[in-house]
């Protein structure tokens, strides 16, 4: 139940910051990392659900996607 609520909140945050960045309400350099962090966290929650359902291919795919997004955010914020 709690994971479902967190997933809804993270989905709204992702869409909100994508929209704010695209409409240039706030700088895309600020909106992009927040959007990617929320999206990566969504993937982590989804991978937990895959692991509980014993779907190993879905788990591996979503966890690698989440790790990739976290690396992209770290690179853009601290290096780029």
Coordinates of C-alpha atoms in Angstrom, one line a residue:
X1 CA 0.0 0.0 0.0
X2 CA 2.7 2.4 0.9
X3 CA 4.8 1.6 -2.2
X4 CA 1.8 2.4 -4.3
X5 CA 1.4 5.9 -2.7
X6 CA 5.1 6.6 -3.1
X7 CA 5.0 5.5 -6.7
X8 CA 2.1 7.9 -7.4
X9 CA 3.9 10.8 -5.7
X10 CA 7.1 10.1 -7.6
X11 CA 5.2 9.9 -10.9
X12 CA 3.6 13.2 -10.3
X13 CA 7.0 14.8 -9.3
X14 CA 8.6 13.4 -12.5
X15 CA 5.9 14.7 -14.8
X16 CA 5.7 18.0 -13.0
X17 CA 9.4 18.7 -13.3
X18 CA 9.5 17.5 -16.9
X19 CA 6.7 20.0 -17.7
X20 CA 8.3 22.8 -15.7
X21 CA 11.6 22.3 -17.4
X22 CA 10.1 22.1 -20.9
X23 CA 8.0 25.2 -20.4
X24 CA 11.0 27.0 -19.0
X25 CA 9.2 27.9 -15.8
X26 CA 12.4 26.8 -14.1
X27 CA 15.8 26.2 -15.6
X28 CA 16.0 22.8 -17.3
X29 CA 19.4 22.4 -15.6
X30 CA 17.6 22.3 -12.3
X31 CA 14.5 20.4 -13.4
X32 CA 16.4 17.6 -15.2
X33 CA 18.3 16.1 -12.2
X34 CA 15.2 16.2 -10.0
X35 CA 13.1 14.5 -12.7
X36 CA 15.8 11.8 -13.3
X37 CA 16.1 11.2 -9.5
X38 CA 12.4 10.7 -9.2
X39 CA 12.3 8.4 -12.2
X40 CA 15.3 6.3 -11.0
X41 CA 13.6 5.9 -7.6
X42 CA 10.5 4.8 -9.4
X43 CA 12.5 2.2 -11.2
X44 CA 14.0 1.0 -7.9
X45 CA 10.5 0.5 -6.5
X46 CA 9.4 -1.3 -9.6
X47 CA 12.4 -3.6 -9.4
X48 CA 11.5 -4.4 -5.8
X49 CA 8.1 -5.5 -7.0
X50 CA 9.7 -7.6 -9.8
X51 CA 11.9 -9.3 -7.2
X52 CA 8.9 -10.1 -5.0
X53 CA 7.1 -11.5 -8.0
X54 CA 10.2 -13.6 -8.8
X55 CA 10.6 -12.1 -12.3
X56 CA 14.4 -11.9 -12.5
X57 CA 14.6 -10.5 -16.0
X58 CA 12.4 -7.6 -15.1
X59 CA 14.3 -7.0 -11.9
X60 CA 17.7 -6.9 -13.6
X61 CA 16.4 -4.6 -16.4
X62 CA 14.9 -2.1 -14.1
X63 CA 17.7 -2.1 -11.5
X64 CA 20.3 -1.5 -14.3
X65 CA 18.2 1.3 -15.7
X66 CA 17.9 2.9 -12.3
X67 CA 21.6 2.6 -11.7
X68 CA 22.3 4.2 -15.1
X69 CA 20.0 7.1 -14.3
X70 CA 21.7 7.7 -11.0
X71 CA 25.1 7.7 -12.7
X72 CA 23.8 10.2 -15.3
X73 CA 22.5 12.5 -12.5
X74 CA 25.7 12.3 -10.6
X75 CA 27.7 13.0 -13.7
X76 CA 25.6 16.0 -14.7
X77 CA 25.5 17.6 -11.3
X78 CA 29.0 17.1 -10.1
X79 CA 31.1 16.7 -13.3
X80 CA 29.1 18.3 -16.1

